PDB file of C-alpha atoms in Angstrom:
ATOM      1  CA  UNK A   1     210.401 -75.779  29.005  1.00  0.00           C
ATOM      2  CA  UNK A   2     209.841 -76.539  32.753  1.00  0.00           C
ATOM      3  CA  UNK A   3     213.723 -76.241  35.197  1.00  0.00           C
ATOM      4  CA  UNK A   4     214.057 -76.078  38.604  1.00  0.00           C
ATOM      5  CA  UNK A   5     216.584 -75.659  40.404  1.00  0.00           C
ATOM      6  CA  UNK A   6     216.705 -76.544  44.497  1.00  0.00           C
ATOM      7  CA  UNK A   7     218.995 -76.642  47.154  1.00  0.00           C
ATOM      8  CA  UNK A   8     219.065 -78.603  50.305  1.00  0.00           C
ATOM      9  CA  UNK A   9     220.350 -79.052  53.424  1.00  0.00           C
ATOM     10  CA  UNK A  10     222.359 -81.468  55.022  1.00  0.00           C
ATOM     11  CA  UNK A  11     221.642 -84.653  56.940  1.00  0.00           C
ATOM     12  CA  UNK A  12     219.365 -85.277  58.989  1.00  0.00           C
ATOM     13  CA  UNK A  13     217.341 -82.326  57.919  1.00  0.00           C
ATOM     14  CA  UNK A  14     217.546 -82.091  54.455  1.00  0.00           C
ATOM     15  CA  UNK A  15     214.850 -80.076  53.440  1.00  0.00           C
ATOM     16  CA  UNK A  16     214.698 -77.327  50.761  1.00  0.00           C
ATOM     17  CA  UNK A  17     216.366 -74.080  50.886  1.00  0.00           C
ATOM     18  CA  UNK A  18     215.850 -73.059  47.920  1.00  0.00           C
ATOM     19  CA  UNK A  19     213.165 -73.592  45.034  1.00  0.00           C
ATOM     20  CA  UNK A  20     213.184 -72.122  41.402  1.00  0.00           C
ATOM     21  CA  UNK A  21     211.623 -73.174  38.744  1.00  0.00           C
ATOM     22  CA  UNK A  22     211.228 -71.552  35.476  1.00  0.00           C
ATOM     23  CA  UNK A  23     207.992 -71.499  34.254  1.00  0.00           C
ATOM     24  CA  UNK A  24     205.888 -71.576  38.272  1.00  0.00           C
ATOM     25  CA  UNK A  25     202.936 -73.247  37.420  1.00  0.00           C
ATOM     26  CA  UNK A  26     203.567 -77.160  38.351  1.00  0.00           C
ATOM     27  CA  UNK A  27     205.544 -76.142  41.759  1.00  0.00           C
ATOM     28  CA  UNK A  28     204.252 -78.899  43.361  1.00  0.00           C
ATOM     29  CA  UNK A  29     205.132 -82.280  40.908  1.00  0.00           C
ATOM     30  CA  UNK A  30     208.427 -80.334  41.427  1.00  0.00           C
ATOM     31  CA  UNK A  31     209.087 -81.102  44.707  1.00  0.00           C
ATOM     32  CA  UNK A  32     207.396 -84.758  44.697  1.00  0.00           C
ATOM     33  CA  UNK A  33     210.655 -85.354  42.382  1.00  0.00           C
ATOM     34  CA  UNK A  34     212.876 -83.699  43.815  1.00  0.00           C
ATOM     35  CA  UNK A  35     212.409 -85.806  47.069  1.00  0.00           C
ATOM     36  CA  UNK A  36     212.409 -88.734  45.909  1.00  0.00           C
ATOM     37  CA  UNK A  37     215.621 -87.947  44.111  1.00  0.00           C
ATOM     38  CA  UNK A  38     216.915 -87.407  47.452  1.00  0.00           C
ATOM     39  CA  UNK A  39     216.674 -91.094  48.079  1.00  0.00           C
ATOM     40  CA  UNK A  40     218.947 -91.997  45.168  1.00  0.00           C
ATOM     41  CA  UNK A  41     221.397 -89.195  45.278  1.00  0.00           C
ATOM     42  CA  UNK A  42     221.847 -90.853  49.071  1.00  0.00           C
ATOM     43  CA  UNK A  43     222.264 -94.386  47.864  1.00  0.00           C
ATOM     44  CA  UNK A  44     224.932 -93.099  45.174  1.00  0.00           C
ATOM     45  CA  UNK A  45     226.638 -91.071  48.165  1.00  0.00           C
ATOM     46  CA  UNK A  46     227.381 -94.866  50.168  1.00  0.00           C
ATOM     47  CA  UNK A  47     228.042 -97.016  46.873  1.00  0.00           C
ATOM     48  CA  UNK A  48     230.554 -94.631  46.203  1.00  0.00           C
ATOM     49  CA  UNK A  49     231.824 -94.920  49.818  1.00  0.00           C
ATOM     50  CA  UNK A  50     233.958 -98.176  47.865  1.00  0.00           C
ATOM     51  CA  UNK A  51     234.618 -97.250  44.011  1.00  0.00           C
ATOM     52  CA  UNK A  52     236.045 -93.776  45.385  1.00  0.00           C
ATOM     53  CA  UNK A  53     238.231 -91.242  42.482  1.00  0.00           C
ATOM     54  CA  UNK A  54     235.944 -88.563  41.333  1.00  0.00           C
ATOM     55  CA  UNK A  55     234.760 -85.607  43.283  1.00  0.00           C
ATOM     56  CA  UNK A  56     231.442 -84.397  42.364  1.00  0.00           C
ATOM     57  CA  UNK A  57     228.867 -86.626  41.170  1.00  0.00           C
ATOM     58  CA  UNK A  58     227.315 -86.063  38.455  1.00  0.00           C
ATOM     59  CA  UNK A  59     224.053 -88.430  37.431  1.00  0.00           C
ATOM     60  CA  UNK A  60     221.370 -89.291  35.252  1.00  0.00           C
ATOM     61  CA  UNK A  61     219.126 -89.719  38.925  1.00  0.00           C
ATOM     62  CA  UNK A  62     215.993 -90.076  37.692  1.00  0.00           C
ATOM     63  CA  UNK A  63     214.189 -90.963  34.497  1.00  0.00           C
ATOM     64  CA  UNK A  64     210.038 -90.611  34.567  1.00  0.00           C
ATOM     65  CA  UNK A  65     209.115 -92.015  30.971  1.00  0.00           C
ATOM     66  CA  UNK A  66     205.453 -90.748  31.108  1.00  0.00           C
ATOM     67  CA  UNK A  67     206.805 -86.751  32.185  1.00  0.00           C
ATOM     68  CA  UNK A  68     210.077 -87.164  31.099  1.00  0.00           C
ATOM     69  CA  UNK A  69     212.548 -85.038  32.772  1.00  0.00           C
ATOM     70  CA  UNK A  70     215.903 -85.947  33.638  1.00  0.00           C
ATOM     71  CA  UNK A  71     217.270 -85.404  37.248  1.00  0.00           C
ATOM     72  CA  UNK A  72     220.704 -84.544  38.016  1.00  0.00           C
ATOM     73  CA  UNK A  73     222.640 -83.527  41.287  1.00  0.00           C
ATOM     74  CA  UNK A  74     226.009 -82.352  43.203  1.00  0.00           C
ATOM     75  CA  UNK A  75     226.489 -83.126  46.684  1.00  0.00           C
ATOM     76  CA  UNK A  76     229.386 -80.578  48.544  1.00  0.00           C
ATOM     77  CA  UNK A  77     231.432 -81.655  50.474  1.00  0.00           C
ATOM     78  CA  UNK A  78     229.207 -79.907  53.590  1.00  0.00           C
ATOM     79  CA  UNK A  79     227.141 -83.171  52.072  1.00  0.00           C
ATOM     80  CA  UNK A  80     225.099 -79.647  50.789  1.00  0.00           C
ATOM     81  CA  UNK A  81     222.320 -81.489  47.883  1.00  0.00           C
ATOM     82  CA  UNK A  82     222.038 -79.622  45.004  1.00  0.00           C
ATOM     83  CA  UNK A  83     218.996 -81.293  42.266  1.00  0.00           C
ATOM     84  CA  UNK A  84     218.269 -79.988  39.014  1.00  0.00           C
ATOM     85  CA  UNK A  85     215.177 -80.899  36.966  1.00  0.00           C
ATOM     86  CA  UNK A  86     215.352 -80.312  33.095  1.00  0.00           C
ATOM     87  CA  UNK A  87     212.889 -81.428  30.753  1.00  0.00           C
ATOM     88  CA  UNK A  88     214.211 -84.049  28.546  1.00  0.00           C
ATOM     89  CA  UNK A  89     212.842 -82.809  25.253  1.00  0.00           C
ATOM     90  CA  UNK A  90     215.593 -80.440  26.305  1.00  0.00           C
ATOM     91  CA  UNK A  91     218.292 -81.827  24.109  1.00  0.00           C
ATOM     92  CA  UNK A  92     220.664 -78.706  24.025  1.00  0.00           C
ATOM     93  CA  UNK A  93     221.516 -79.004  27.658  1.00  0.00           C
ATOM     94  CA  UNK A  94     225.443 -80.792  27.158  1.00  0.00           C
ATOM     95  CA  UNK A  95     226.744 -82.308  30.577  1.00  0.00           C
ATOM     96  CA  UNK A  96     229.591 -79.503  30.818  1.00  0.00           C
ATOM     97  CA  UNK A  97     226.596 -76.950  30.770  1.00  0.00           C
ATOM     98  CA  UNK A  98     224.863 -78.462  33.479  1.00  0.00           C
ATOM     99  CA  UNK A  99     228.264 -79.184  35.624  1.00  0.00           C
ATOM    100  CA  UNK A 100     229.007 -75.463  35.120  1.00  0.00           C
ATOM    101  CA  UNK A 101     225.786 -74.232  36.075  1.00  0.00           C
ATOM    102  CA  UNK A 102     226.189 -76.568  39.491  1.00  0.00           C
ATOM    103  CA  UNK A 103     229.381 -74.959  39.449  1.00  0.00           C
ATOM    104  CA  UNK A 104     227.963 -71.577  39.794  1.00  0.00           C
ATOM    105  CA  UNK A 105     225.167 -72.917  42.233  1.00  0.00           C
ATOM    106  CA  UNK A 106     228.153 -74.280  44.572  1.00  0.00           C
ATOM    107  CA  UNK A 107     229.622 -71.091  44.474  1.00  0.00           C
ATOM    108  CA  UNK A 108     226.925 -68.601  45.236  1.00  0.00           C
ATOM    109  CA  UNK A 109     225.855 -71.166  47.741  1.00  0.00           C
ATOM    110  CA  UNK A 110     229.716 -70.148  49.669  1.00  0.00           C
ATOM    111  CA  UNK A 111     229.056 -67.149  49.208  1.00  0.00           C
ATOM    112  CA  UNK A 112     225.782 -67.141  51.267  1.00  0.00           C
ATOM    113  CA  UNK A 113     227.450 -69.122  54.036  1.00  0.00           C
ATOM    114  CA  UNK A 114     229.589 -66.893  54.769  1.00  0.00           C
ATOM    115  CA  UNK A 115     227.032 -63.562  54.753  1.00  0.00           C
ATOM    116  CA  UNK A 116     227.149 -63.247  58.763  1.00  0.00           C
ATOM    117  CA  UNK A 117     223.614 -62.104  58.352  1.00  0.00           C
ATOM    118  CA  UNK A 118     222.900 -65.771  57.323  1.00  0.00           C
ATOM    119  CA  UNK A 119     222.353 -69.091  59.742  1.00  0.00           C
ATOM    120  CA  UNK A 120     222.445 -72.375  57.903  1.00  0.00           C
ATOM    121  CA  UNK A 121     219.709 -73.764  58.256  1.00  0.00           C
ATOM    122  CA  UNK A 122     217.529 -70.995  56.687  1.00  0.00           C
ATOM    123  CA  UNK A 123     215.750 -70.499  53.742  1.00  0.00           C
ATOM    124  CA  UNK A 124     217.520 -69.024  51.242  1.00  0.00           C
ATOM    125  CA  UNK A 125     216.449 -64.855  50.765  1.00  0.00           C
ATOM    126  CA  UNK A 126     218.776 -63.403  48.983  1.00  0.00           C
ATOM    127  CA  UNK A 127     218.539 -61.252  45.880  1.00  0.00           C
ATOM    128  CA  UNK A 128     222.016 -62.225  44.871  1.00  0.00           C
ATOM    129  CA  UNK A 129     221.837 -65.684  44.543  1.00  0.00           C
ATOM    130  CA  UNK A 130     218.180 -65.030  43.393  1.00  0.00           C
ATOM    131  CA  UNK A 131     220.097 -62.667  40.792  1.00  0.00           C
ATOM    132  CA  UNK A 132     222.737 -65.074  39.492  1.00  0.00           C
ATOM    133  CA  UNK A 133     219.232 -68.365  39.670  1.00  0.00           C
ATOM    134  CA  UNK A 134     217.314 -66.256  37.286  1.00  0.00           C
ATOM    135  CA  UNK A 135     220.385 -66.169  35.090  1.00  0.00           C
ATOM    136  CA  UNK A 136     221.191 -68.859  34.237  1.00  0.00           C
ATOM    137  CA  UNK A 137     217.720 -69.941  33.836  1.00  0.00           C
ATOM    138  CA  UNK A 138     217.591 -67.785  31.376  1.00  0.00           C
ATOM    139  CA  UNK A 139     220.003 -69.881  29.538  1.00  0.00           C
ATOM    140  CA  UNK A 140     219.034 -72.511  29.723  1.00  0.00           C
ATOM    141  CA  UNK A 141     215.179 -71.843  28.338  1.00  0.00           C
TER     142      UNK A 141
ATOM    143  CA  UNK B   1     244.927 -64.895  54.181  1.00  0.00           C
ATOM    144  CA  UNK B   2     245.207 -60.972  54.892  1.00  0.00           C
ATOM    145  CA  UNK B   3     248.319 -59.697  56.937  1.00  0.00           C
ATOM    146  CA  UNK B   4     248.434 -62.285  59.656  1.00  0.00           C
ATOM    147  CA  UNK B   5     249.255 -59.854  61.933  1.00  0.00           C
ATOM    148  CA  UNK B   6     245.591 -58.047  62.235  1.00  0.00           C
ATOM    149  CA  UNK B   7     243.796 -61.252  63.173  1.00  0.00           C
ATOM    150  CA  UNK B   8     246.217 -61.713  65.761  1.00  0.00           C
ATOM    151  CA  UNK B   9     245.155 -57.860  67.479  1.00  0.00           C
ATOM    152  CA  UNK B  10     241.844 -58.694  66.547  1.00  0.00           C
ATOM    153  CA  UNK B  11     241.505 -61.619  68.286  1.00  0.00           C
ATOM    154  CA  UNK B  12     243.413 -60.139  71.333  1.00  0.00           C
ATOM    155  CA  UNK B  13     241.473 -57.294  71.771  1.00  0.00           C
ATOM    156  CA  UNK B  14     238.586 -59.869  71.802  1.00  0.00           C
ATOM    157  CA  UNK B  15     239.312 -61.870  73.853  1.00  0.00           C
ATOM    158  CA  UNK B  16     240.106 -59.052  76.024  1.00  0.00           C
ATOM    159  CA  UNK B  17     236.527 -57.681  75.151  1.00  0.00           C
ATOM    160  CA  UNK B  18     234.245 -60.291  76.409  1.00  0.00           C
ATOM    161  CA  UNK B  19     236.188 -60.339  79.630  1.00  0.00           C
ATOM    162  CA  UNK B  20     236.015 -56.647  80.824  1.00  0.00           C
ATOM    163  CA  UNK B  21     232.073 -56.792  79.660  1.00  0.00           C
ATOM    164  CA  UNK B  22     232.033 -60.109  82.073  1.00  0.00           C
ATOM    165  CA  UNK B  23     234.239 -58.258  85.099  1.00  0.00           C
ATOM    166  CA  UNK B  24     231.340 -55.204  84.655  1.00  0.00           C
ATOM    167  CA  UNK B  25     229.019 -57.805  85.485  1.00  0.00           C
ATOM    168  CA  UNK B  26     227.274 -58.620  81.929  1.00  0.00           C
ATOM    169  CA  UNK B  27     228.680 -62.712  82.365  1.00  0.00           C
ATOM    170  CA  UNK B  28     231.155 -64.513  84.359  1.00  0.00           C
ATOM    171  CA  UNK B  29     233.707 -66.727  83.198  1.00  0.00           C
ATOM    172  CA  UNK B  30     232.463 -69.506  81.544  1.00  0.00           C
ATOM    173  CA  UNK B  31     229.880 -67.528  79.363  1.00  0.00           C
ATOM    174  CA  UNK B  32     232.642 -65.608  77.620  1.00  0.00           C
ATOM    175  CA  UNK B  33     234.336 -68.749  76.654  1.00  0.00           C
ATOM    176  CA  UNK B  34     231.183 -70.212  75.477  1.00  0.00           C
ATOM    177  CA  UNK B  35     230.635 -67.056  73.884  1.00  0.00           C
ATOM    178  CA  UNK B  36     234.737 -66.818  71.650  1.00  0.00           C
ATOM    179  CA  UNK B  37     233.629 -70.579  71.071  1.00  0.00           C
ATOM    180  CA  UNK B  38     230.190 -69.954  69.067  1.00  0.00           C
ATOM    181  CA  UNK B  39     231.919 -66.738  67.210  1.00  0.00           C
ATOM    182  CA  UNK B  40     234.128 -69.763  66.287  1.00  0.00           C
ATOM    183  CA  UNK B  41     231.839 -71.633  65.373  1.00  0.00           C
ATOM    184  CA  UNK B  42     229.669 -70.156  62.916  1.00  0.00           C
ATOM    185  CA  UNK B  43     233.370 -68.713  61.019  1.00  0.00           C
ATOM    186  CA  UNK B  44     234.766 -72.397  60.454  1.00  0.00           C
ATOM    187  CA  UNK B  45     231.215 -72.998  59.054  1.00  0.00           C
ATOM    188  CA  UNK B  46     232.028 -70.781  56.593  1.00  0.00           C
ATOM    189  CA  UNK B  47     235.243 -70.999  55.583  1.00  0.00           C
ATOM    190  CA  UNK B  48     234.863 -74.880  55.407  1.00  0.00           C
ATOM    191  CA  UNK B  49     232.502 -73.977  52.947  1.00  0.00           C
ATOM    192  CA  UNK B  50     235.050 -71.693  50.977  1.00  0.00           C
ATOM    193  CA  UNK B  51     238.085 -73.860  50.888  1.00  0.00           C
ATOM    194  CA  UNK B  52     236.198 -77.299  50.563  1.00  0.00           C
ATOM    195  CA  UNK B  53     234.689 -75.961  47.902  1.00  0.00           C
ATOM    196  CA  UNK B  54     236.836 -77.229  45.239  1.00  0.00           C
ATOM    197  CA  UNK B  55     238.187 -80.016  47.117  1.00  0.00           C
ATOM    198  CA  UNK B  56     238.383 -83.795  45.948  1.00  0.00           C
ATOM    199  CA  UNK B  57     235.540 -85.310  48.499  1.00  0.00           C
ATOM    200  CA  UNK B  58     236.894 -87.298  51.273  1.00  0.00           C
ATOM    201  CA  UNK B  59     237.202 -91.109  52.366  1.00  0.00           C
ATOM    202  CA  UNK B  60     236.539 -90.728  55.722  1.00  0.00           C
ATOM    203  CA  UNK B  61     236.841 -89.274  58.995  1.00  0.00           C
ATOM    204  CA  UNK B  62     240.585 -90.075  58.938  1.00  0.00           C
ATOM    205  CA  UNK B  63     240.519 -87.937  55.152  1.00  0.00           C
ATOM    206  CA  UNK B  64     239.362 -85.157  57.274  1.00  0.00           C
ATOM    207  CA  UNK B  65     241.045 -84.237  60.867  1.00  0.00           C
ATOM    208  CA  UNK B  66     243.727 -84.678  57.936  1.00  0.00           C
ATOM    209  CA  UNK B  67     242.556 -82.082  56.041  1.00  0.00           C
ATOM    210  CA  UNK B  68     241.689 -79.825  58.937  1.00  0.00           C
ATOM    211  CA  UNK B  69     245.956 -80.239  59.917  1.00  0.00           C
ATOM    212  CA  UNK B  70     247.679 -79.783  56.389  1.00  0.00           C
ATOM    213  CA  UNK B  71     245.129 -77.192  54.166  1.00  0.00           C
ATOM    214  CA  UNK B  72     243.045 -75.790  56.305  1.00  0.00           C
ATOM    215  CA  UNK B  73     245.355 -74.903  59.297  1.00  0.00           C
ATOM    216  CA  UNK B  74     247.809 -73.385  56.368  1.00  0.00           C
ATOM    217  CA  UNK B  75     245.615 -71.378  55.849  1.00  0.00           C
ATOM    218  CA  UNK B  76     244.847 -70.276  58.502  1.00  0.00           C
ATOM    219  CA  UNK B  77     247.366 -69.779  60.398  1.00  0.00           C
ATOM    220  CA  UNK B  78     250.347 -70.435  57.451  1.00  0.00           C
ATOM    221  CA  UNK B  79     251.666 -73.259  59.459  1.00  0.00           C
ATOM    222  CA  UNK B  80     250.275 -76.896  59.257  1.00  0.00           C
ATOM    223  CA  UNK B  81     249.380 -78.619  62.387  1.00  0.00           C
ATOM    224  CA  UNK B  82     252.915 -79.875  63.464  1.00  0.00           C
ATOM    225  CA  UNK B  83     251.322 -83.472  64.967  1.00  0.00           C
ATOM    226  CA  UNK B  84     248.164 -85.355  64.455  1.00  0.00           C
ATOM    227  CA  UNK B  85     247.751 -88.662  67.114  1.00  0.00           C
ATOM    228  CA  UNK B  86     244.811 -90.836  67.009  1.00  0.00           C
ATOM    229  CA  UNK B  87     243.386 -94.003  68.973  1.00  0.00           C
ATOM    230  CA  UNK B  88     241.440 -94.477  65.687  1.00  0.00           C
ATOM    231  CA  UNK B  89     238.058 -94.650  67.869  1.00  0.00           C
ATOM    232  CA  UNK B  90     236.949 -91.094  67.557  1.00  0.00           C
ATOM    233  CA  UNK B  91     239.808 -89.515  69.349  1.00  0.00           C
ATOM    234  CA  UNK B  92     242.481 -87.236  67.973  1.00  0.00           C
ATOM    235  CA  UNK B  93     244.989 -84.699  68.704  1.00  0.00           C
ATOM    236  CA  UNK B  94     246.536 -82.151  67.112  1.00  0.00           C
ATOM    237  CA  UNK B  95     249.945 -80.553  68.535  1.00  0.00           C
ATOM    238  CA  UNK B  96     250.389 -77.487  67.712  1.00  0.00           C
ATOM    239  CA  UNK B  97     254.401 -76.323  68.872  1.00  0.00           C
ATOM    240  CA  UNK B  98     254.331 -72.696  68.114  1.00  0.00           C
ATOM    241  CA  UNK B  99     250.323 -71.439  68.118  1.00  0.00           C
ATOM    242  CA  UNK B 100     250.028 -68.618  65.921  1.00  0.00           C
ATOM    243  CA  UNK B 101     247.883 -67.163  69.038  1.00  0.00           C
ATOM    244  CA  UNK B 102     250.233 -67.145  71.296  1.00  0.00           C
ATOM    245  CA  UNK B 103     253.136 -67.322  70.217  1.00  0.00           C
ATOM    246  CA  UNK B 104     253.337 -63.151  71.627  1.00  0.00           C
ATOM    247  CA  UNK B 105     253.190 -63.864  74.294  1.00  0.00           C
ATOM    248  CA  UNK B 106     255.627 -64.563  77.154  1.00  0.00           C
ATOM    249  CA  UNK B 107     257.284 -68.418  77.083  1.00  0.00           C
ATOM    250  CA  UNK B 108     256.975 -68.540  80.792  1.00  0.00           C
ATOM    251  CA  UNK B 109     254.639 -70.091  83.266  1.00  0.00           C
ATOM    252  CA  UNK B 110     253.592 -66.015  83.882  1.00  0.00           C
ATOM    253  CA  UNK B 111     249.709 -66.598  81.835  1.00  0.00           C
ATOM    254  CA  UNK B 112     249.744 -70.253  81.719  1.00  0.00           C
ATOM    255  CA  UNK B 113     246.122 -70.169  83.562  1.00  0.00           C
ATOM    256  CA  UNK B 114     245.137 -67.409  80.930  1.00  0.00           C
ATOM    257  CA  UNK B 115     245.983 -69.112  77.536  1.00  0.00           C
ATOM    258  CA  UNK B 116     242.556 -71.296  77.109  1.00  0.00           C
ATOM    259  CA  UNK B 117     240.936 -68.131  77.060  1.00  0.00           C
ATOM    260  CA  UNK B 118     242.876 -67.341  74.042  1.00  0.00           C
ATOM    261  CA  UNK B 119     241.944 -71.361  72.627  1.00  0.00           C
ATOM    262  CA  UNK B 120     238.429 -70.626  72.693  1.00  0.00           C
ATOM    263  CA  UNK B 121     238.208 -69.195  69.128  1.00  0.00           C
ATOM    264  CA  UNK B 122     240.128 -71.744  67.445  1.00  0.00           C
ATOM    265  CA  UNK B 123     238.713 -74.481  69.142  1.00  0.00           C
ATOM    266  CA  UNK B 124     235.007 -73.702  68.025  1.00  0.00           C
ATOM    267  CA  UNK B 125     236.155 -73.352  64.555  1.00  0.00           C
ATOM    268  CA  UNK B 126     237.239 -76.582  64.480  1.00  0.00           C
ATOM    269  CA  UNK B 127     233.753 -77.561  65.210  1.00  0.00           C
ATOM    270  CA  UNK B 128     232.110 -75.583  63.158  1.00  0.00           C
ATOM    271  CA  UNK B 129     234.275 -76.600  60.281  1.00  0.00           C
ATOM    272  CA  UNK B 130     234.125 -80.140  61.341  1.00  0.00           C
ATOM    273  CA  UNK B 131     229.999 -79.611  61.908  1.00  0.00           C
ATOM    274  CA  UNK B 132     229.764 -78.476  58.038  1.00  0.00           C
ATOM    275  CA  UNK B 133     231.695 -81.906  57.178  1.00  0.00           C
ATOM    276  CA  UNK B 134     228.742 -83.597  58.487  1.00  0.00           C
ATOM    277  CA  UNK B 135     231.372 -84.884  62.129  1.00  0.00           C
ATOM    278  CA  UNK B 136     230.674 -84.045  65.636  1.00  0.00           C
ATOM    279  CA  UNK B 137     232.764 -83.637  67.585  1.00  0.00           C
ATOM    280  CA  UNK B 138     233.642 -81.664  70.956  1.00  0.00           C
ATOM    281  CA  UNK B 139     236.663 -79.362  70.272  1.00  0.00           C
ATOM    282  CA  UNK B 140     238.935 -79.345  73.764  1.00  0.00           C
ATOM    283  CA  UNK B 141     242.417 -77.416  74.018  1.00  0.00           C
ATOM    284  CA  UNK B 142     244.979 -77.354  76.078  1.00  0.00           C
ATOM    285  CA  UNK B 143     248.584 -75.703  77.080  1.00  0.00           C
ATOM    286  CA  UNK B 144     251.282 -76.821  78.547  1.00  0.00           C
ATOM    287  CA  UNK B 145     253.850 -74.806  77.628  1.00  0.00           C
ATOM    288  CA  UNK B 146     253.604 -71.814  75.759  1.00  0.00           C
ATOM    289  CA  UNK B 147     253.586 -71.775  72.766  1.00  0.00           C
ATOM    290  CA  UNK B 148     252.583 -74.895  72.134  1.00  0.00           C
ATOM    291  CA  UNK B 149     250.004 -76.283  72.280  1.00  0.00           C
ATOM    292  CA  UNK B 150     247.301 -79.432  71.833  1.00  0.00           C
TER     293      UNK B 150
END
C-alpha cells in the first residue's frame, strides 16, 4: 500500500524538501499528485482567512476516482506544507492517526530547523528524520 | 530558557570578539553589524519554528506582531515589549523600556554610541522570525536613553 510523505517549502518556491514513498516504484506519479495538491492547499489557506478559528488544516485534499488515493495536507505557521498520500483501500487509517503523523512530522521538521548545520531551503538529508519517517510508515503499511 | 546571565555574557562576548577581529583588519565596522544580524537571523528562524509549533494560525500581520511582542519576547527575554505602535501601513515600533541586553550597562550617555552594536543580533532575531512567518521586513533599532530601546 503506497504511502507518500513529502515536506514542501514555503512560498514562493514550493519545491519539495523531502519525499519518501513506500513502495518506491511509481514515485514519479506521486510527485505529480503532490504538486497538484499544492494548489488545493493554497486555495484552502486563502479561503480560511475569513472563517478563521481552527489551527491546522487536516483535510481530504484530492481524491482521484481512478487511482483511489486520499491526499492529506497540513500547513504550519511558517507556511511549510506537509502532504501525505494514502491508498484509499487503507480504510483502517483514522483521522487521529493522520493528525498524529503530521504532528510527528512537524516536530521532526522543527528539530531540523534548529540544527545549525542545516540551511533553510536545502533538501533534508537527516538520518534522524529518515528513521522517524520510516518507523511511521511501517506502522501504517 | 536557561539562565539569562549565560546568554547575556555570551552575547556581549560575541559582540566584543567580532569588533576585535575587525580592528585587526579582518573587516570593518559595518560588516560586524551585518555578521551579528545574520547570526540573529538564522537563530530567529529556528526559534520561531519551535515557538509557533503549537500555536493557532495567525490571522494577519498585526496578530504576528503581537505574538512577537508577547510570547516571543517573553520566551527570549523573560518580559514583554512595553509598547507597540503602528501606522497600520506596515511600520511597527516596538519599545522595550528595560532591554535585557542593555541593563547591565550604565544608564548614562557614556555608552550610548556603542549601544547599537548590542542590538544588531536582536534585530536579526526579529527579522529571521518574521521571514519564516512569511513577512519580509527591515528591522532597525535606536537607543535614545539606556536601557530603553525601540
